[in-house]
XYZ file of N, CA and C in Angstrom:
525
model
N 116.580 129.557 111.230
C 115.769 129.897 110.124
C 114.939 128.166 110.359
N 113.597 128.697 110.269
C 112.379 127.715 110.586
C 112.949 126.598 110.059
N 112.038 125.235 110.192
C 112.149 124.045 109.506
C 111.068 124.012 108.366
N 111.393 123.310 107.391
C 110.357 123.099 106.191
C 109.301 122.996 106.416
N 108.200 123.254 106.061
C 106.348 123.133 106.397
C 106.688 121.657 105.177
N 105.969 120.415 106.067
C 105.603 119.450 105.428
C 104.635 119.410 104.297
N 105.115 118.563 103.037
C 104.421 118.882 102.128
C 103.538 117.329 101.917
N 101.966 117.672 102.126
C 100.974 116.384 101.581
C 100.722 116.103 100.621
N 100.712 115.450 99.797
C 99.962 115.396 98.121
C 99.549 113.954 97.917
N 98.817 114.147 97.276
C 98.189 112.766 96.471
C 98.044 112.754 94.647
N 99.063 111.621 94.286
C 99.075 111.676 92.371
C 99.523 109.850 92.486
N 99.701 110.015 91.088
C 99.466 108.776 90.270
C 101.046 108.380 90.551
N 101.739 107.476 90.577
C 103.097 107.161 90.376
C 103.264 106.670 88.407
N 103.872 108.180 88.176
C 104.152 107.704 86.481
C 105.640 107.224 85.714
N 106.068 107.044 86.775
C 107.729 105.854 85.928
C 107.762 104.861 87.408
N 108.576 104.069 86.904
C 109.603 102.990 87.750
C 110.332 103.200 88.747
N 110.220 102.600 89.762
C 111.086 103.174 90.883
C 112.598 102.574 90.476
N 113.609 103.661 90.774
C 114.837 103.422 90.382
C 115.669 103.130 92.083
N 116.236 102.064 92.223
C 116.776 101.776 94.026
C 118.122 101.821 93.389
N 118.813 102.935 94.245
C 120.327 102.620 94.068
C 120.852 102.718 95.372
N 122.541 102.263 96.030
C 122.646 101.807 97.555
C 124.008 102.893 97.262
N 124.373 103.866 98.444
C 125.089 104.742 98.052
C 126.525 103.680 98.923
N 127.657 104.428 99.224
C 128.997 103.696 99.254
C 129.006 102.855 100.878
N 127.910 104.013 101.530
C 127.730 103.035 102.828
C 126.586 102.173 103.085
N 126.210 101.805 101.976
C 124.858 101.097 101.977
C 123.341 101.395 101.956
N 123.340 102.351 101.927
C 122.073 103.456 102.702
C 121.659 103.231 101.428
N 119.852 102.324 101.498
C 118.885 102.860 100.163
C 118.897 104.075 99.720
N 118.484 104.291 98.425
C 117.544 105.539 98.123
C 117.058 105.316 96.722
N 116.015 105.566 97.018
C 115.044 105.576 95.474
C 114.390 106.810 95.149
N 114.467 106.889 93.658
C 113.701 108.079 92.917
C 112.483 107.562 91.949
N 111.497 108.074 92.138
C 110.069 108.060 91.304
C 109.503 109.287 90.815
N 108.344 109.201 89.802
C 107.772 110.353 89.669
C 106.763 110.042 90.284
N 105.696 111.207 90.354
C 104.694 111.174 90.381
C 104.076 112.494 90.138
N 103.152 112.442 89.371
C 101.998 113.095 88.517
C 100.747 113.359 89.023
N 100.447 114.784 90.403
C 99.279 115.100 90.891
C 98.592 116.439 89.894
N 97.235 115.616 89.762
C 96.338 116.510 88.997
C 95.153 117.141 89.569
N 95.409 118.313 90.228
C 94.071 118.534 91.523
C 92.711 119.271 90.886
N 92.013 119.348 91.148
C 90.996 119.743 90.511
C 90.157 120.726 91.203
N 89.334 121.540 90.321
C 88.525 123.269 91.103
C 87.521 122.951 90.928
N 86.642 123.598 91.402
C 85.485 123.774 90.979
C 84.779 124.805 89.926
N 84.221 125.085 89.220
C 84.051 125.775 87.862
C 82.527 125.799 88.512
N 82.715 127.146 89.108
C 80.783 127.861 89.502
C 79.946 128.173 88.550
N 80.600 128.680 87.134
C 80.011 128.906 86.057
C 79.138 127.220 85.269
N 79.829 126.393 85.535
C 79.833 125.092 84.931
C 78.872 124.634 86.006
N 79.106 124.588 86.919
C 78.691 124.050 88.200
C 79.321 122.516 87.848
N 80.666 122.268 87.789
C 80.936 120.991 88.019
C 82.642 121.429 88.405
N 83.480 120.210 88.382
C 85.052 120.252 88.525
C 85.661 120.080 87.895
N 86.403 120.817 87.750
C 87.564 120.476 86.622
C 88.803 120.217 86.718
N 89.321 119.536 86.159
C 90.833 119.434 86.272
C 92.014 120.226 85.913
N 92.653 120.458 87.140
C 93.855 121.696 86.379
C 94.984 121.117 86.140
N 95.990 121.941 85.238
C 97.609 121.464 84.925
C 98.176 120.473 85.681
N 98.820 119.380 85.176
C 99.275 118.439 86.174
C 100.381 119.167 86.555
N 100.914 118.636 87.644
C 102.106 119.179 88.401
C 103.001 118.186 88.310
N 104.361 117.694 88.092
C 105.097 116.921 88.099
C 106.238 116.660 89.250
N 105.982 115.596 90.416
C 106.658 115.587 91.375
C 108.027 115.049 91.049
N 109.106 114.948 91.596
C 110.222 113.966 91.686
C 110.638 113.638 92.740
N 110.195 112.472 93.456
C 110.467 111.977 94.789
C 111.793 111.470 95.209
N 112.100 111.527 95.963
C 113.086 110.662 96.475
C 112.508 109.743 98.015
N 113.192 108.789 98.222
C 113.161 108.076 99.526
C 114.672 107.809 100.275
N 114.511 107.499 101.234
C 115.947 107.009 101.566
C 115.558 105.858 102.688
N 116.675 104.881 102.784
C 116.208 103.419 103.470
C 115.203 102.658 103.849
N 114.812 102.192 104.633
C 113.657 101.303 104.805
C 112.860 101.596 103.954
N 112.125 103.131 103.784
C 111.366 103.541 102.710
C 111.492 103.374 101.421
N 112.944 103.868 101.228
C 113.169 103.428 99.851
C 112.910 101.730 99.528
N 113.376 100.981 100.071
C 113.413 99.828 99.810
C 111.353 99.424 99.594
N 110.925 99.790 100.310
C 109.880 99.540 100.440
C 108.828 100.001 98.977
N 109.317 101.390 98.821
C 108.463 101.479 97.619
C 109.008 100.825 96.733
N 110.184 100.735 96.300
C 110.500 100.257 95.209
C 109.730 98.861 94.895
N 109.709 97.814 96.176
C 109.569 96.615 96.112
C 107.478 96.687 95.979
N 107.020 98.070 96.109
C 105.181 98.289 96.737
C 104.824 98.887 95.292
N 106.040 99.948 95.046
C 104.968 101.002 94.042
C 105.334 100.031 92.162
N 104.097 100.658 91.635
C 104.303 100.590 89.872
C 103.591 101.492 89.560
N 103.971 101.865 87.844
C 103.477 103.324 87.389
C 101.756 102.717 87.954
N 101.254 103.933 87.639
C 100.019 103.645 87.849
C 99.074 103.497 89.231
N 99.804 103.106 89.915
C 99.397 103.244 91.918
C 99.346 104.544 91.919
N 98.254 105.211 92.525
C 97.762 106.202 93.388
C 98.473 106.296 94.544
N 99.491 107.393 94.933
C 99.819 107.334 96.350
C 99.403 108.587 97.511
N 100.248 108.238 98.510
C 99.571 109.630 99.645
C 101.215 109.992 100.186
N 101.379 111.077 100.008
C 102.871 111.376 100.062
C 102.651 112.356 101.281
N 103.682 112.642 102.343
C 104.079 113.915 102.919
C 105.708 113.773 103.071
N 106.495 114.796 102.541
C 107.640 115.322 102.352
C 108.019 116.496 102.406
N 108.706 116.848 102.107
C 109.324 118.442 102.512
C 110.149 118.982 100.636
N 109.343 120.300 100.461
C 110.181 120.249 98.577
C 111.303 121.167 99.281
N 112.351 120.177 98.346
C 113.386 120.666 98.766
C 113.912 121.062 97.562
N 113.082 121.353 96.200
C 113.774 122.451 94.792
C 113.054 122.783 94.168
N 112.148 123.312 93.287
C 111.444 123.504 91.939
C 112.688 124.001 91.039
N 112.358 122.952 90.049
C 113.704 122.976 88.618
C 112.804 122.424 87.749
N 112.743 123.242 86.377
C 112.887 122.341 85.198
C 111.349 121.925 85.523
N 110.425 122.815 85.890
C 108.875 122.343 86.086
C 108.641 121.410 86.454
N 109.412 121.063 87.880
C 109.148 119.872 88.460
C 109.312 120.683 89.687
N 108.814 119.655 90.752
C 108.913 119.725 92.017
C 109.100 118.903 92.539
N 110.875 119.081 93.265
C 111.569 117.515 93.924
C 111.472 117.922 95.682
N 110.723 116.360 96.043
C 110.292 116.059 97.067
C 110.939 114.905 98.077
N 111.405 115.768 99.193
C 112.296 114.342 99.873
C 110.933 114.045 100.681
N 110.852 112.625 100.584
C 109.344 112.266 101.124
C 110.044 111.673 102.650
N 108.659 111.983 103.390
C 109.168 111.096 104.666
C 108.333 110.179 104.907
N 107.091 110.206 104.313
C 105.909 108.951 104.562
C 105.657 108.677 103.246
N 104.913 107.666 102.905
C 104.207 107.293 101.693
C 103.032 106.063 102.252
N 102.316 106.092 101.358
C 100.851 105.394 101.336
C 100.310 104.823 99.957
N 99.940 103.907 99.472
C 98.715 103.749 98.577
C 97.432 103.646 98.981
N 97.020 104.887 98.073
C 95.871 105.411 98.315
C 95.138 104.056 98.110
N 93.490 103.887 99.306
C 92.491 103.052 98.928
C 91.183 103.477 98.354
N 91.449 104.094 97.863
C 90.149 105.044 96.947
C 90.036 104.299 95.728
N 91.312 103.747 94.856
C 90.450 102.644 93.639
C 91.098 101.379 93.380
N 91.843 100.601 94.809
C 92.275 99.494 94.885
C 92.403 99.000 96.739
N 92.690 97.561 96.674
C 92.281 97.036 97.791
C 94.203 96.705 97.903
N 94.591 96.976 98.857
C 96.078 96.557 99.245
C 96.351 96.336 100.517
N 96.570 95.187 100.612
C 97.252 93.377 101.793
C 98.154 93.775 101.884
N 98.350 93.661 103.208
C 99.628 93.412 104.176
C 100.326 92.291 104.463
N 101.453 91.995 104.703
C 101.941 90.519 105.031
C 101.026 89.992 105.666
N 100.449 90.829 106.382
C 99.679 89.667 107.595
C 97.814 89.619 107.229
N 97.659 90.709 106.270
C 96.747 90.450 105.809
C 96.140 89.798 104.571
N 97.277 89.569 104.135
C 97.052 88.673 102.538
C 95.461 87.404 103.006
N 94.821 87.666 102.072
C 93.474 86.444 102.046
C 94.655 85.221 101.841
N 93.730 84.037 102.125
C 93.749 82.851 101.841
C 93.532 82.443 100.046
N 94.605 81.565 99.962
C 94.230 81.193 98.272
C 93.487 80.976 98.316
N 92.122 80.280 99.051
C 91.010 79.713 98.452
C 90.342 81.270 98.282
N 90.625 82.479 98.503
C 89.652 83.655 98.178
C 89.431 84.189 96.492
N 90.891 83.348 95.912
C 90.529 83.729 94.261
C 90.494 82.414 93.887
N 89.962 81.261 94.531
C 89.084 80.400 93.758
C 88.259 80.664 93.156
N 87.810 80.374 92.200
C 86.480 80.401 91.175
C 85.382 79.792 92.023
N 84.450 80.691 91.916
C 82.705 80.093 92.305
C 82.227 79.140 90.971
N 82.218 78.044 91.903
C 81.038 76.850 90.957
C 79.173 77.485 91.154
N 79.028 76.797 90.056
C 77.345 76.729 90.303
C 77.386 76.397 91.228
N 75.912 76.272 91.557
C 75.789 75.433 92.864
C 75.091 73.928 92.393
N 75.381 72.809 92.921
C 74.931 71.740 92.432
C 73.665 71.794 92.816
N 72.747 70.268 91.972
C 71.682 69.505 92.220
C 71.816 69.223 93.999
N 71.052 69.469 95.123
C 70.636 68.925 95.995
C 70.796 67.202 96.033
N 71.503 66.762 96.568
C 71.668 65.360 96.809
C 71.254 65.210 98.336
N 71.070 63.642 98.669
C 70.769 63.529 100.090
C 72.040 63.299 100.675
N 71.985 63.307 101.697
C 73.364 63.415 102.648
C 73.360 62.166 103.186
N 75.027 62.092 103.261
C 75.507 60.910 103.206
C 76.722 60.729 104.389
N 76.646 60.138 105.434
C 77.668 60.725 106.246
C 78.932 60.816 105.901
N 79.960 61.815 106.663
C 80.580 61.976 105.924
C 82.200 62.030 107.222
N 83.011 62.069 107.158
C 84.126 61.950 107.600
C 84.439 63.217 108.598
N 85.226 63.394 109.398
C 85.108 64.620 109.867
C 85.903 65.596 109.182
N 85.883 66.776 108.807
C 86.665 67.828 108.012
C 88.012 67.715 107.922
N 88.428 67.443 108.778
C 89.730 67.876 108.997
C 90.865 66.522 108.728
N 89.748 65.195 108.347
C 90.505 63.821 107.588
C 90.174 64.171 105.741
N 89.142 64.984 105.748
C 89.543 64.811 104.318
C 89.721 66.475 103.582
N 90.542 67.094 104.120
C 90.995 68.647 104.584
C 91.679 68.087 102.660
N 91.497 69.105 101.470
C 91.895 69.257 100.634
C 92.704 70.260 100.005
N 94.024 70.886 99.865
C 94.007 72.395 98.458
C 92.879 72.938 98.345
N 92.617 73.967 98.839
C 91.925 75.384 99.496
C 90.472 75.103 99.770
N 90.231 73.818 100.579
C 89.582 74.277 101.959
C 90.146 74.690 102.937
N 88.669 75.831 103.817
C 89.646 75.702 105.001
C 89.765 74.666 105.916
N 90.608 75.476 106.854
C 91.292 74.433 107.944
C 90.469 74.393 108.871
N 90.214 73.296 109.917
C 89.617 72.374 110.707
C 88.838 73.406 111.491
N 89.892 73.983 112.009
C 89.433 75.120 113.213
C 87.898 76.117 112.547
N 88.317 76.546 111.020
C 88.072 77.344 110.646
C 86.160 77.382 110.879
N 85.603 76.460 111.229
C 84.010 76.477 111.407
C 83.750 76.480 112.347
N 84.666 75.904 113.682
C 84.422 75.922 114.848
C 84.852 77.620 115.268
N 85.437 78.186 114.658
C 86.180 79.752 115.184
C 84.545 80.389 114.327
N 84.527 80.062 112.908
C 82.976 80.613 112.598
C 82.152 80.493 113.055
N 81.754 79.303 113.577
C 80.704 79.463 114.207
C 80.410 79.949 115.873
N 81.502 80.493 116.256
C 81.799 81.196 117.357
C 81.575 82.296 117.718
N 81.081 82.894 116.508
C 80.899 83.990 116.716
C 81.720 85.147 116.323
N 82.705 84.980 116.558
C 84.369 85.400 116.479
C 83.796 86.353 117.847
N 83.635 86.201 118.811
C 83.574 86.986 120.044
C 85.020 87.371 120.653
N 85.955 86.511 120.499
C 86.989 86.615 121.208
C 88.273 85.970 119.941
N 88.980 86.886 119.802
C 90.496 86.475 118.911
C 90.695 85.478 119.158
N 91.304 84.292 118.290
C 91.679 83.549 118.950
C 93.447 83.722 119.158
N 94.368 82.643 120.054
C 95.657 83.349 120.097
C 96.483 83.042 118.679
N 96.214 81.627 117.992
C 96.807 81.582 116.693
C 95.956 80.264 115.745
N 96.424 80.614 115.071
C 95.818 79.640 113.920
C 96.546 78.383 114.214
N 95.989 77.395 113.607
C 96.616 76.424 113.939
C 97.611 75.969 113.157
N 98.454 76.595 112.522
C 99.404 76.471 111.802
C 100.196 77.619 112.485
N 100.172 78.128 113.214
C 101.024 79.061 114.618
C 101.059 80.485 113.836
N 99.964 81.073 113.181
C 100.589 82.240 112.505
C 99.092 83.440 113.299
N 99.242 84.280 113.775
C 98.616 84.935 114.252
C 97.137 85.505 113.887
N 96.111 85.066 114.540
C 94.803 85.760 113.646
C 94.328 87.247 114.223
N 93.882 87.599 113.329
C 93.719 88.943 113.586
C 91.831 89.016 112.827
N 91.345 89.773 114.675
C 90.295 89.912 113.559
C 89.180 91.427 113.898
N 88.558 91.676 112.845
C 88.299 92.849 112.529
C 86.705 92.770 112.706
N 85.932 94.036 113.570
C 85.026 94.373 113.659
C 84.305 95.059 113.257
């Protein structure tokens, strides 16, 4: 018998992710996804939505743990998996890989989280004042300000990635 053909789909998570553990400690999660395919209506010269297709997705092990922590209803996902059953007007899918669609949102990973300063409100430009001698930035660092190495790295043109930041975390350069 030939192995099942992988099924690739995109849809919107339509339920909370339920995570459980087997007697041997394996994580397994289940969640619902609704895919709404579209088709070209030649007569009207426009795209039309087809009937929604309900999927019941099951993931195992680390993928189950990660899906439980990452997914909420309303998130659009891309799924690769194997159809295991079609029953009760739903397609049952065993998930092999899962990702958040970037079409409508920004996703951050643990290493790409923006700094807290990125979310700070932007104040109106103050009126220019005569420049006063100032202390080096490292001496006046406050919460929300970039660290001392930031100006040096920023002014260097980002030509070479630094081995690590001042706090020891790795720097990742996106070109």
